[in-house]
């Protein structure tokens, strides 16, 4: 009987200790997230200060003059960022094709 009581007290103490550890870890994680959010806000404030400083020092005429000095400019082509024609189809068409393919046992061809 005494051994059972001692074991019960020991298990309860270990359970309480583990709950305290979990609580402490949760509080520490919340604190780290709050610190990260504060650092991000500080970086944003610094970024806006720099943008304001640049905007106050440069006029649109100066920007146009710098752009002309660089010569003709062209957009950078980014083919991987453009949607493919197959993905531009309405969702209803894709669903209908998938349902028809599932009924016939064939897979829908994928777009390249």
PDB file as gemmi writes it, atoms N, CA and C in Angstrom:
CRYST1    1.000    1.000    1.000  90.00  90.00  90.00 P 1                      
ATOM      1  N   UNK A   1       0.818  -1.193   0.000  1.00  0.00           N  
ATOM      2  CA  UNK A   1       0.000   0.000   0.000  1.00  0.00           C  
ATOM      3  C   UNK A   1       0.863   1.258   0.000  1.00  0.00           C  
ATOM      4  N   UNK A   2       1.910   1.253   0.803  1.00  0.00           N  
ATOM      5  CA  UNK A   2       2.804   2.408   0.874  1.00  0.00           C  
ATOM      6  C   UNK A   2       3.536   2.573  -0.450  1.00  0.00           C  
ATOM      7  N   UNK A   3       3.928   1.458  -1.077  1.00  0.00           N  
ATOM      8  CA  UNK A   3       4.632   1.511  -2.355  1.00  0.00           C  
ATOM      9  C   UNK A   3       3.725   2.100  -3.441  1.00  0.00           C  
ATOM     10  N   UNK A   4       2.449   1.719  -3.435  1.00  0.00           N  
ATOM     11  CA  UNK A   4       1.505   2.255  -4.411  1.00  0.00           C  
ATOM     12  C   UNK A   4       1.317   3.758  -4.208  1.00  0.00           C  
ATOM     13  N   UNK A   5       1.216   4.176  -2.983  1.00  0.00           N  
ATOM     14  CA  UNK A   5       1.058   5.589  -2.682  1.00  0.00           C  
ATOM     15  C   UNK A   5       2.301   6.372  -3.100  1.00  0.00           C  
ATOM     16  N   UNK A   6       3.480   5.833  -2.830  1.00  0.00           N  
ATOM     17  CA  UNK A   6       4.726   6.493  -3.228  1.00  0.00           C  
ATOM     18  C   UNK A   6       4.822   6.581  -4.748  1.00  0.00           C  
ATOM     19  N   UNK A   7       4.428   5.508  -5.435  1.00  0.00           N  
ATOM     20  CA  UNK A   7       4.456   5.493  -6.899  1.00  0.00           C  
ATOM     21  C   UNK A   7       3.464   6.510  -7.458  1.00  0.00           C  
ATOM     22  N   UNK A   8       2.295   6.624  -6.874  1.00  0.00           N  
ATOM     23  CA  UNK A   8       1.294   7.588  -7.299  1.00  0.00           C  
ATOM     24  C   UNK A   8       1.811   9.013  -7.125  1.00  0.00           C  
ATOM     25  N   UNK A   9       2.431   9.298  -5.990  1.00  0.00           N  
ATOM     26  CA  UNK A   9       2.989  10.629  -5.737  1.00  0.00           C  
ATOM     27  C   UNK A   9       4.098  10.927  -6.746  1.00  0.00           C  
ATOM     28  N   UNK A  10       4.946   9.959  -7.028  1.00  0.00           N  
ATOM     29  CA  UNK A  10       6.039  10.138  -7.974  1.00  0.00           C  
ATOM     30  C   UNK A  10       5.504  10.404  -9.385  1.00  0.00           C  
ATOM     31  N   UNK A  11       4.492   9.640  -9.804  1.00  0.00           N  
ATOM     32  CA  UNK A  11       3.910   9.831 -11.135  1.00  0.00           C  
ATOM     33  C   UNK A  11       3.258  11.205 -11.228  1.00  0.00           C  
ATOM     34  N   UNK A  12       2.550  11.602 -10.193  1.00  0.00           N  
ATOM     35  CA  UNK A  12       1.912  12.921 -10.193  1.00  0.00           C  
ATOM     36  C   UNK A  12       2.966  14.037 -10.254  1.00  0.00           C  
ATOM     37  N   UNK A  13       4.056  13.883  -9.537  1.00  0.00           N  
ATOM     38  CA  UNK A  13       5.122  14.890  -9.555  1.00  0.00           C  
ATOM     39  C   UNK A  13       5.760  14.973 -10.940  1.00  0.00           C  
ATOM     40  N   UNK A  14       6.012  13.829 -11.557  1.00  0.00           N  
ATOM     41  CA  UNK A  14       6.589  13.830 -12.896  1.00  0.00           C  
ATOM     42  C   UNK A  14       5.631  14.431 -13.921  1.00  0.00           C  
ATOM     43  N   UNK A  15       4.349  14.140 -13.777  1.00  0.00           N  
ATOM     44  CA  UNK A  15       3.347  14.716 -14.675  1.00  0.00           C  
ATOM     45  C   UNK A  15       3.297  16.229 -14.518  1.00  0.00           C  
ATOM     46  N   UNK A  16       3.303  16.706 -13.302  1.00  0.00           N  
ATOM     47  CA  UNK A  16       3.287  18.151 -13.047  1.00  0.00           C  
ATOM     48  C   UNK A  16       4.540  18.806 -13.611  1.00  0.00           C  
ATOM     49  N   UNK A  17       5.690  18.166 -13.441  1.00  0.00           N  
ATOM     50  CA  UNK A  17       6.942  18.725 -13.963  1.00  0.00           C  
ATOM     51  C   UNK A  17       6.909  18.786 -15.489  1.00  0.00           C  
ATOM     52  N   UNK A  18       6.396  17.733 -16.123  1.00  0.00           N  
ATOM     53  CA  UNK A  18       6.342  17.741 -17.582  1.00  0.00           C  
ATOM     54  C   UNK A  18       5.372  18.796 -18.092  1.00  0.00           C  
ATOM     55  N   UNK A  19       4.275  19.018 -17.390  1.00  0.00           N  
ATOM     56  CA  UNK A  19       3.340  20.072 -17.775  1.00  0.00           C  
ATOM     57  C   UNK A  19       3.980  21.451 -17.636  1.00  0.00           C  
ATOM     58  N   UNK A  20       4.770  21.643 -16.602  1.00  0.00           N  
ATOM     59  CA  UNK A  20       5.481  22.917 -16.444  1.00  0.00           C  
ATOM     60  C   UNK A  20       6.492  23.135 -17.570  1.00  0.00           C  
ATOM     61  N   UNK A  21       7.157  22.064 -17.983  1.00  0.00           N  
ATOM     62  CA  UNK A  21       8.120  22.173 -19.083  1.00  0.00           C  
ATOM     63  C   UNK A  21       7.404  22.561 -20.373  1.00  0.00           C  
ATOM     64  N   UNK A  22       6.287  21.922 -20.656  1.00  0.00           N  
ATOM     65  CA  UNK A  22       5.531  22.224 -21.869  1.00  0.00           C  
ATOM     66  C   UNK A  22       5.044  23.670 -21.825  1.00  0.00           C  
ATOM     67  N   UNK A  23       4.559  24.109 -20.686  1.00  0.00           N  
ATOM     68  CA  UNK A  23       4.083  25.491 -20.545  1.00  0.00           C  
ATOM     69  C   UNK A  23       5.216  26.469 -20.772  1.00  0.00           C  
ATOM     70  N   UNK A  24       6.382  26.187 -20.216  1.00  0.00           N  
ATOM     71  CA  UNK A  24       7.535  27.065 -20.389  1.00  0.00           C  
ATOM     72  C   UNK A  24       7.964  27.120 -21.862  1.00  0.00           C  
ATOM     73  N   UNK A  25       7.955  25.983 -22.538  1.00  0.00           N  
ATOM     74  CA  UNK A  25       8.317  25.962 -23.954  1.00  0.00           C  
ATOM     75  C   UNK A  25       7.335  26.771 -24.780  1.00  0.00           C  
ATOM     76  N   UNK A  26       6.044  26.659 -24.443  1.00  0.00           N  
ATOM     77  CA  UNK A  26       5.030  27.430 -25.157  1.00  0.00           C  
ATOM     78  C   UNK A  26       5.231  28.925 -24.940  1.00  0.00           C  
ATOM     79  N   UNK A  27       5.489  29.325 -23.709  1.00  0.00           N  
ATOM     80  CA  UNK A  27       5.726  30.737 -23.425  1.00  0.00           C  
ATOM     81  C   UNK A  27       6.974  31.252 -24.139  1.00  0.00           C  
ATOM     82  N   UNK A  28       8.007  30.428 -24.192  1.00  0.00           N  
ATOM     83  CA  UNK A  28       9.231  30.822 -24.871  1.00  0.00           C  
ATOM     84  C   UNK A  28       8.989  30.964 -26.378  1.00  0.00           C  
ATOM     85  N   UNK A  29       8.206  30.071 -26.959  1.00  0.00           N  
ATOM     86  CA  UNK A  29       7.897  30.156 -28.384  1.00  0.00           C  
ATOM     87  C   UNK A  29       7.100  31.421 -28.691  1.00  0.00           C  
ATOM     88  N   UNK A  30       6.141  31.754 -27.832  1.00  0.00           N  
ATOM     89  CA  UNK A  30       5.353  32.971 -28.020  1.00  0.00           C  
ATOM     90  C   UNK A  30       6.257  34.193 -27.928  1.00  0.00           C  
ATOM     91  N   UNK A  31       7.172  34.185 -26.995  1.00  0.00           N  
ATOM     92  CA  UNK A  31       8.099  35.307 -26.833  1.00  0.00           C  
ATOM     93  C   UNK A  31       8.986  35.465 -28.067  1.00  0.00           C  
ATOM     94  N   UNK A  32       9.479  34.343 -28.596  1.00  0.00           N  
ATOM     95  CA  UNK A  32      10.326  34.408 -29.785  1.00  0.00           C  
ATOM     96  C   UNK A  32       9.543  34.926 -30.993  1.00  0.00           C  
ATOM     97  N   UNK A  33       8.266  34.523 -31.108  1.00  0.00           N  
ATOM     98  CA  UNK A  33       7.445  35.018 -32.212  1.00  0.00           C  
ATOM     99  C   UNK A  33       7.197  36.517 -32.059  1.00  0.00           C  
ATOM    100  N   UNK A  34       6.968  36.972 -30.844  1.00  0.00           N  
ATOM    101  CA  UNK A  34       6.760  38.400 -30.608  1.00  0.00           C  
ATOM    102  C   UNK A  34       8.030  39.187 -30.925  1.00  0.00           C  
ATOM    103  N   UNK A  35       9.184  38.647 -30.550  1.00  0.00           N  
ATOM    104  CA  UNK A  35      10.451  39.314 -30.860  1.00  0.00           C  
ATOM    105  C   UNK A  35      10.667  39.388 -32.368  1.00  0.00           C  
ATOM    106  N   UNK A  36      10.354  38.310 -33.083  1.00  0.00           N  
ATOM    107  CA  UNK A  36      10.502  38.300 -34.540  1.00  0.00           C  
ATOM    108  C   UNK A  36       9.568  39.322 -35.185  1.00  0.00           C  
ATOM    109  N   UNK A  37       8.346  39.418 -34.694  1.00  0.00           N  
ATOM    110  CA  UNK A  37       7.399  40.399 -35.225  1.00  0.00           C  
ATOM    111  C   UNK A  37       7.883  41.815 -34.958  1.00  0.00           C  
ATOM    112  N   UNK A  38       8.459  42.050 -33.786  1.00  0.00           N  
ATOM    113  CA  UNK A  38       8.994  43.376 -33.466  1.00  0.00           C  
ATOM    114  C   UNK A  38      10.179  43.721 -34.359  1.00  0.00           C  
ATOM    115  N   UNK A  39      11.057  42.730 -34.612  1.00  0.00           N  
ATOM    116  CA  UNK A  39      12.190  42.979 -35.514  1.00  0.00           C  
ATOM    117  C   UNK A  39      11.698  43.296 -36.919  1.00  0.00           C  
ATOM    118  N   UNK A  40      10.675  42.572 -37.397  1.00  0.00           N  
ATOM    119  CA  UNK A  40      10.116  42.833 -38.721  1.00  0.00           C  
ATOM    120  C   UNK A  40       9.519  44.238 -38.784  1.00  0.00           C  
ATOM    121  N   UNK A  41       8.829  44.651 -37.745  1.00  0.00           N  
ATOM    122  CA  UNK A  41       8.253  45.996 -37.708  1.00  0.00           C  
ATOM    123  C   UNK A  41       9.353  47.055 -37.708  1.00  0.00           C  
ATOM    124  N   UNK A  42      10.441  46.795 -36.997  1.00  0.00           N  
ATOM    125  CA  UNK A  42      11.572  47.729 -36.973  1.00  0.00           C  
ATOM    126  C   UNK A  42      12.192  47.841 -38.358  1.00  0.00           C  
ATOM    127  N   UNK A  43      12.353  46.701 -39.048  1.00  0.00           N  
ATOM    128  CA  UNK A  43      12.902  46.727 -40.404  1.00  0.00           C  
ATOM    129  C   UNK A  43      11.981  47.487 -41.346  1.00  0.00           C  
ATOM    130  N   UNK A  44      10.667  47.306 -41.187  1.00  0.00           N  
ATOM    131  CA  UNK A  44       9.710  48.040 -42.022  1.00  0.00           C  
ATOM    132  C   UNK A  44       9.807  49.540 -41.788  1.00  0.00           C  
ATOM    133  N   UNK A  45       9.905  49.938 -40.515  1.00  0.00           N  
ATOM    134  CA  UNK A  45      10.040  51.366 -40.226  1.00  0.00           C  
ATOM    135  C   UNK A  45      11.321  51.936 -40.831  1.00  0.00           C  
ATOM    136  N   UNK A  46      12.413  51.172 -40.729  1.00  0.00           N  
ATOM    137  CA  UNK A  46      13.680  51.622 -41.317  1.00  0.00           C  
ATOM    138  C   UNK A  46      13.557  51.721 -42.833  1.00  0.00           C  
ATOM    139  N   UNK A  47      12.920  50.738 -43.447  1.00  0.00           N  
ATOM    140  CA  UNK A  47      12.732  50.748 -44.893  1.00  0.00           C  
ATOM    141  C   UNK A  47      11.941  51.970 -45.334  1.00  0.00           C  
ATOM    142  N   UNK A  48      10.876  52.293 -44.614  1.00  0.00           N  
ATOM    143  CA  UNK A  48      10.074  53.462 -44.985  1.00  0.00           C  
ATOM    144  C   UNK A  48      10.851  54.752 -44.775  1.00  0.00           C  
ATOM    145  N   UNK A  49      11.677  54.815 -43.740  1.00  0.00           N  
ATOM    146  CA  UNK A  49      12.512  56.012 -43.545  1.00  0.00           C  
ATOM    147  C   UNK A  49      13.468  56.193 -44.712  1.00  0.00           C  
ATOM    148  N   UNK A  50      14.071  55.096 -45.170  1.00  0.00           N  
ATOM    149  CA  UNK A  50      14.997  55.171 -46.303  1.00  0.00           C  
ATOM    150  C   UNK A  50      14.248  55.574 -47.565  1.00  0.00           C  
ATOM    151  N   UNK A  51      13.057  55.012 -47.779  1.00  0.00           N  
ATOM    152  CA  UNK A  51      12.263  55.386 -48.948  1.00  0.00           C  
ATOM    153  C   UNK A  51      11.906  56.865 -48.924  1.00  0.00           C  
ATOM    154  N   UNK A  52      11.526  57.368 -47.766  1.00  0.00           N  
ATOM    155  CA  UNK A  52      11.195  58.794 -47.635  1.00  0.00           C  
ATOM    156  C   UNK A  52      12.420  59.641 -47.913  1.00  0.00           C  
ATOM    157  N   UNK A  53      13.566  59.219 -47.406  1.00  0.00           N  
ATOM    158  CA  UNK A  53      14.809  59.956 -47.624  1.00  0.00           C  
ATOM    159  C   UNK A  53      15.148  59.988 -49.115  1.00  0.00           C  
ATOM    160  N   UNK A  54      15.025  58.852 -49.803  1.00  0.00           N  
ATOM    161  CA  UNK A  54      15.307  58.802 -51.240  1.00  0.00           C  
ATOM    162  C   UNK A  54      14.324  59.686 -52.000  1.00  0.00           C  
ATOM    163  N   UNK A  55      13.045  59.585 -51.642  1.00  0.00           N  
ATOM    164  CA  UNK A  55      12.021  60.379 -52.335  1.00  0.00           C  
ATOM    165  C   UNK A  55      12.235  61.868 -52.134  1.00  0.00           C  
ATOM    166  N   UNK A  56      12.745  62.262 -50.992  1.00  0.00           N  
ATOM    167  CA  UNK A  56      12.965  63.693 -50.751  1.00  0.00           C  
ATOM    168  C   UNK A  56      14.205  64.210 -51.475  1.00  0.00           C  
ATOM    169  N   UNK A  57      15.114  63.329 -51.854  1.00  0.00           N  
ATOM    170  CA  UNK A  57      16.353  63.755 -52.514  1.00  0.00           C  
ATOM    171  C   UNK A  57      16.304  63.669 -54.033  1.00  0.00           C  
ATOM    172  N   UNK A  58      15.368  62.889 -54.592  1.00  0.00           N  
ATOM    173  CA  UNK A  58      15.334  62.666 -56.035  1.00  0.00           C  
ATOM    174  C   UNK A  58      13.994  63.146 -56.581  1.00  0.00           C  
ATOM    175  N   UNK A  59      14.053  63.885 -57.705  1.00  0.00           N  
ATOM    176  CA  UNK A  59      12.833  64.364 -58.349  1.00  0.00           C  
ATOM    177  C   UNK A  59      12.525  63.460 -59.546  1.00  0.00           C  
ATOM    178  N   UNK A  60      11.290  63.482 -60.031  1.00  0.00           N  
ATOM    179  CA  UNK A  60      10.957  62.684 -61.218  1.00  0.00           C  
ATOM    180  C   UNK A  60      11.799  63.065 -62.433  1.00  0.00           C  
ATOM    181  N   UNK A  61      12.139  64.335 -62.574  1.00  0.00           N  
ATOM    182  CA  UNK A  61      12.977  64.759 -63.704  1.00  0.00           C  
ATOM    183  C   UNK A  61      14.360  64.121 -63.620  1.00  0.00           C  
ATOM    184  N   UNK A  62      14.915  64.047 -62.429  1.00  0.00           N  
ATOM    185  CA  UNK A  62      16.227  63.414 -62.267  1.00  0.00           C  
ATOM    186  C   UNK A  62      16.157  61.920 -62.594  1.00  0.00           C  
ATOM    187  N   UNK A  63      15.061  61.262 -62.214  1.00  0.00           N  
ATOM    188  CA  UNK A  63      14.895  59.840 -62.506  1.00  0.00           C  
ATOM    189  C   UNK A  63      14.798  59.626 -64.012  1.00  0.00           C  
ATOM    190  N   UNK A  64      14.046  60.472 -64.709  1.00  0.00           N  
ATOM    191  CA  UNK A  64      13.929  60.368 -66.158  1.00  0.00           C  
ATOM    192  C   UNK A  64      15.287  60.575 -66.819  1.00  0.00           C  
ATOM    193  N   UNK A  65      16.065  61.528 -66.302  1.00  0.00           N  
ATOM    194  CA  UNK A  65      17.399  61.796 -66.848  1.00  0.00           C  
ATOM    195  C   UNK A  65      18.312  60.580 -66.627  1.00  0.00           C  
ATOM    196  N   UNK A  66      18.260  59.958 -65.461  1.00  0.00           N  
ATOM    197  CA  UNK A  66      19.077  58.772 -65.195  1.00  0.00           C  
ATOM    198  C   UNK A  66      18.654  57.616 -66.105  1.00  0.00           C  
ATOM    199  N   UNK A  67      17.356  57.475 -66.343  1.00  0.00           N  
ATOM    200  CA  UNK A  67      16.863  56.397 -67.196  1.00  0.00           C  
ATOM    201  C   UNK A  67      17.321  56.606 -68.639  1.00  0.00           C  
ATOM    202  N   UNK A  68      17.310  57.845 -69.116  1.00  0.00           N  
ATOM    203  CA  UNK A  68      17.786  58.127 -70.473  1.00  0.00           C  
ATOM    204  C   UNK A  68      19.279  57.875 -70.594  1.00  0.00           C  
ATOM    205  N   UNK A  69      20.026  58.137 -69.545  1.00  0.00           N  
ATOM    206  CA  UNK A  69      21.469  57.908 -69.576  1.00  0.00           C  
ATOM    207  C   UNK A  69      21.785  56.413 -69.675  1.00  0.00           C  
ATOM    208  N   UNK A  70      20.906  55.558 -69.154  1.00  0.00           N  
ATOM    209  CA  UNK A  70      21.131  54.119 -69.218  1.00  0.00           C  
ATOM    210  C   UNK A  70      20.834  53.549 -70.603  1.00  0.00           C  
ATOM    211  N   UNK A  71      20.093  54.276 -71.431  1.00  0.00           N  
ATOM    212  CA  UNK A  71      19.768  53.789 -72.766  1.00  0.00           C  
ATOM    213  C   UNK A  71      18.415  53.114 -72.777  1.00  0.00           C  
ATOM    214  N   UNK A  72      18.095  52.469 -73.921  1.00  0.00           N  
ATOM    215  CA  UNK A  72      16.773  51.834 -74.036  1.00  0.00           C  
ATOM    216  C   UNK A  72      16.642  50.677 -73.048  1.00  0.00           C  
ATOM    217  N   UNK A  73      15.474  50.583 -72.471  1.00  0.00           N  
ATOM    218  CA  UNK A  73      15.210  49.525 -71.495  1.00  0.00           C  
ATOM    219  C   UNK A  73      14.115  48.610 -72.021  1.00  0.00           C  
ATOM    220  N   UNK A  74      14.271  47.322 -71.722  1.00  0.00           N  
ATOM    221  CA  UNK A  74      13.300  46.320 -72.135  1.00  0.00           C  
ATOM    222  C   UNK A  74      12.915  45.501 -70.910  1.00  0.00           C  
ATOM    223  N   UNK A  75      11.673  45.014 -70.871  1.00  0.00           N  
ATOM    224  CA  UNK A  75      11.290  44.161 -69.737  1.00  0.00           C  
ATOM    225  C   UNK A  75      12.069  42.854 -69.758  1.00  0.00           C  
ATOM    226  N   UNK A  76      12.320  42.327 -68.602  1.00  0.00           N  
ATOM    227  CA  UNK A  76      13.020  41.053 -68.487  1.00  0.00           C  
ATOM    228  C   UNK A  76      12.007  39.944 -68.732  1.00  0.00           C  
ATOM    229  N   UNK A  77      12.251  39.095 -69.745  1.00  0.00           N  
ATOM    230  CA  UNK A  77      11.287  38.014 -69.998  1.00  0.00           C  
ATOM    231  C   UNK A  77      11.395  36.933 -68.920  1.00  0.00           C  
ATOM    232  N   UNK A  78      10.255  36.543 -68.420  1.00  0.00           N  
ATOM    233  CA  UNK A  78      10.214  35.511 -67.388  1.00  0.00           C  
ATOM    234  C   UNK A  78       9.211  34.454 -67.853  1.00  0.00           C  
ATOM    235  N   UNK A  79       9.651  33.512 -68.715  1.00  0.00           N  
ATOM    236  CA  UNK A  79       8.689  32.540 -69.238  1.00  0.00           C  
ATOM    237  C   UNK A  79       8.108  31.619 -68.184  1.00  0.00           C  
ATOM    238  N   UNK A  80       8.851  31.347 -67.135  1.00  0.00           N  
ATOM    239  CA  UNK A  80       8.339  30.452 -66.111  1.00  0.00           C  
ATOM    240  C   UNK A  80       7.265  31.109 -65.265  1.00  0.00           C  
ATOM    241  N   UNK A  81       7.122  32.419 -65.344  1.00  0.00           N  
ATOM    242  CA  UNK A  81       6.114  33.115 -64.557  1.00  0.00           C  
ATOM    243  C   UNK A  81       4.798  33.287 -65.284  1.00  0.00           C  
ATOM    244  N   UNK A  82       4.793  32.971 -66.600  1.00  0.00           N  
ATOM    245  CA  UNK A  82       3.577  33.131 -67.374  1.00  0.00           C  
ATOM    246  C   UNK A  82       2.722  31.867 -67.272  1.00  0.00           C  
ATOM    247  N   UNK A  83       1.410  32.016 -67.191  1.00  0.00           N  
ATOM    248  CA  UNK A  83       0.559  30.822 -67.115  1.00  0.00           C  
ATOM    249  C   UNK A  83       0.536  30.114 -68.458  1.00  0.00           C  
ATOM    250  N   UNK A  84       0.443  28.811 -68.435  1.00  0.00           N  
ATOM    251  CA  UNK A  84       0.330  28.055 -69.676  1.00  0.00           C  
ATOM    252  C   UNK A  84      -1.114  28.108 -70.155  1.00  0.00           C  
ATOM    253  N   UNK A  85      -1.317  27.821 -71.419  1.00  0.00           N  
ATOM    254  CA  UNK A  85      -2.671  27.869 -71.963  1.00  0.00           C  
ATOM    255  C   UNK A  85      -3.567  26.805 -71.336  1.00  0.00           C  
ATOM    256  N   UNK A  86      -2.995  25.661 -71.002  1.00  0.00           N  
ATOM    257  CA  UNK A  86      -3.797  24.591 -70.411  1.00  0.00           C  
ATOM    258  C   UNK A  86      -4.323  24.988 -69.041  1.00  0.00           C  
ATOM    259  N   UNK A  87      -3.525  25.713 -68.266  1.00  0.00           N  
ATOM    260  CA  UNK A  87      -3.980  26.111 -66.938  1.00  0.00           C  
ATOM    261  C   UNK A  87      -4.911  27.312 -67.001  1.00  0.00           C  
ATOM    262  N   UNK A  88      -5.008  27.960 -68.197  1.00  0.00           N  
ATOM    263  CA  UNK A  88      -5.880  29.125 -68.339  1.00  0.00           C  
ATOM    264  C   UNK A  88      -7.322  28.720 -68.647  1.00  0.00           C  
ATOM    265  N   UNK A  89      -7.552  27.411 -68.880  1.00  0.00           N  
ATOM    266  CA  UNK A  89      -8.921  26.956 -69.134  1.00  0.00           C  
ATOM    267  C   UNK A  89      -9.772  27.156 -67.884  1.00  0.00           C  
ATOM    268  N   UNK A  90     -11.058  27.369 -68.065  1.00  0.00           N  
ATOM    269  CA  UNK A  90     -11.939  27.473 -66.894  1.00  0.00           C  
ATOM    270  C   UNK A  90     -11.925  26.182 -66.083  1.00  0.00           C  
ATOM    271  N   UNK A  91     -12.115  26.311 -64.805  1.00  0.00           N  
ATOM    272  CA  UNK A  91     -12.079  25.149 -63.918  1.00  0.00           C  
ATOM    273  C   UNK A  91     -13.141  24.131 -64.281  1.00  0.00           C  
ATOM    274  N   UNK A  92     -14.284  24.579 -64.765  1.00  0.00           N  
ATOM    275  CA  UNK A  92     -15.353  23.669 -65.149  1.00  0.00           C  
ATOM    276  C   UNK A  92     -14.919  22.715 -66.251  1.00  0.00           C  
ATOM    277  N   UNK A  93     -14.134  23.229 -67.220  1.00  0.00           N  
ATOM    278  CA  UNK A  93     -13.634  22.377 -68.301  1.00  0.00           C  
ATOM    279  C   UNK A  93     -12.696  21.314 -67.756  1.00  0.00           C  
ATOM    280  N   UNK A  94     -11.810  21.701 -66.859  1.00  0.00           N  
ATOM    281  CA  UNK A  94     -10.860  20.741 -66.291  1.00  0.00           C  
ATOM    282  C   UNK A  94     -11.594  19.665 -65.498  1.00  0.00           C  
ATOM    283  N   UNK A  95     -12.615  20.069 -64.752  1.00  0.00           N  
ATOM    284  CA  UNK A  95     -13.376  19.099 -63.964  1.00  0.00           C  
ATOM    285  C   UNK A  95     -14.146  18.149 -64.877  1.00  0.00           C  
ATOM    286  N   UNK A  96     -14.738  18.685 -65.941  1.00  0.00           N  
ATOM    287  CA  UNK A  96     -15.489  17.842 -66.864  1.00  0.00           C  
ATOM    288  C   UNK A  96     -14.556  16.849 -67.541  1.00  0.00           C  
ATOM    289  N   UNK A  97     -13.366  17.311 -67.967  1.00  0.00           N  
ATOM    290  CA  UNK A  97     -12.404  16.406 -68.597  1.00  0.00           C  
ATOM    291  C   UNK A  97     -11.920  15.347 -67.619  1.00  0.00           C  
ATOM    292  N   UNK A  98     -11.702  15.724 -66.388  1.00  0.00           N  
ATOM    293  CA  UNK A  98     -11.245  14.762 -65.380  1.00  0.00           C  
ATOM    294  C   UNK A  98     -12.332  13.719 -65.108  1.00  0.00           C  
ATOM    295  N   UNK A  99     -13.584  14.162 -65.033  1.00  0.00           N  
ATOM    296  CA  UNK A  99     -14.681  13.222 -64.805  1.00  0.00           C  
ATOM    297  C   UNK A  99     -14.833  12.273 -65.983  1.00  0.00           C  
ATOM    298  N   UNK A 100     -14.737  12.800 -67.199  1.00  0.00           N  
ATOM    299  CA  UNK A 100     -14.845  11.944 -68.391  1.00  0.00           C  
ATOM    300  C   UNK A 100     -13.693  10.951 -68.438  1.00  0.00           C  
ATOM    301  N   UNK A 101     -12.486  11.410 -68.101  1.00  0.00           N  
ATOM    302  CA  UNK A 101     -11.321  10.524 -68.122  1.00  0.00           C  
ATOM    303  C   UNK A 101     -11.457   9.445 -67.053  1.00  0.00           C  
ATOM    304  N   UNK A 102     -11.998   9.800 -65.908  1.00  0.00           N  
ATOM    305  CA  UNK A 102     -12.163   8.821 -64.832  1.00  0.00           C  
ATOM    306  C   UNK A 102     -13.189   7.759 -65.226  1.00  0.00           C  
ATOM    307  N   UNK A 103     -14.232   8.182 -65.911  1.00  0.00           N  
ATOM    308  CA  UNK A 103     -15.255   7.224 -66.342  1.00  0.00           C  
ATOM    309  C   UNK A 103     -14.709   6.273 -67.399  1.00  0.00           C  
ATOM    310  N   UNK A 104     -13.866   6.816 -68.297  1.00  0.00           N  
ATOM    311  CA  UNK A 104     -13.334   5.976 -69.379  1.00  0.00           C  
ATOM    312  C   UNK A 104     -12.095   5.210 -68.955  1.00  0.00           C  
ATOM    313  N   UNK A 105     -11.535   5.561 -67.820  1.00  0.00           N  
ATOM    314  CA  UNK A 105     -10.348   4.856 -67.330  1.00  0.00           C  
ATOM    315  C   UNK A 105      -9.056   5.451 -67.823  1.00  0.00           C  
ATOM    316  N   UNK A 106      -9.118   6.515 -68.603  1.00  0.00           N  
ATOM    317  CA  UNK A 106      -7.907   7.158 -69.121  1.00  0.00           C  
ATOM    318  C   UNK A 106      -7.583   8.373 -68.266  1.00  0.00           C  
ATOM    319  N   UNK A 107      -6.314   8.706 -68.217  1.00  0.00           N  
ATOM    320  CA  UNK A 107      -5.877   9.882 -67.453  1.00  0.00           C  
ATOM    321  C   UNK A 107      -5.918  11.094 -68.364  1.00  0.00           C  
ATOM    322  N   UNK A 108      -6.188  12.268 -67.798  1.00  0.00           N  
ATOM    323  CA  UNK A 108      -6.192  13.517 -68.558  1.00  0.00           C  
ATOM    324  C   UNK A 108      -4.762  13.874 -68.915  1.00  0.00           C  
ATOM    325  N   UNK A 109      -4.494  14.248 -70.169  1.00  0.00           N  
ATOM    326  CA  UNK A 109      -3.122  14.622 -70.544  1.00  0.00           C  
ATOM    327  C   UNK A 109      -2.718  15.897 -69.817  1.00  0.00           C  
ATOM    328  N   UNK A 110      -1.493  15.960 -69.409  1.00  0.00           N  
ATOM    329  CA  UNK A 110      -0.996  17.136 -68.706  1.00  0.00           C  
ATOM    330  C   UNK A 110      -0.417  18.111 -69.692  1.00  0.00           C  
ATOM    331  N   UNK A 111      -0.537  19.397 -69.409  1.00  0.00           N  
ATOM    332  CA  UNK A 111      -0.016  20.446 -70.273  1.00  0.00           C  
ATOM    333  C   UNK A 111       1.444  20.676 -69.989  1.00  0.00           C  
ATOM    334  N   UNK A 112       2.183  20.962 -71.042  1.00  0.00           N  
ATOM    335  CA  UNK A 112       3.625  21.221 -70.902  1.00  0.00           C  
ATOM    336  C   UNK A 112       3.855  22.696 -70.749  1.00  0.00           C  
TER     337      UNK A 112                                                      
END                                                                             
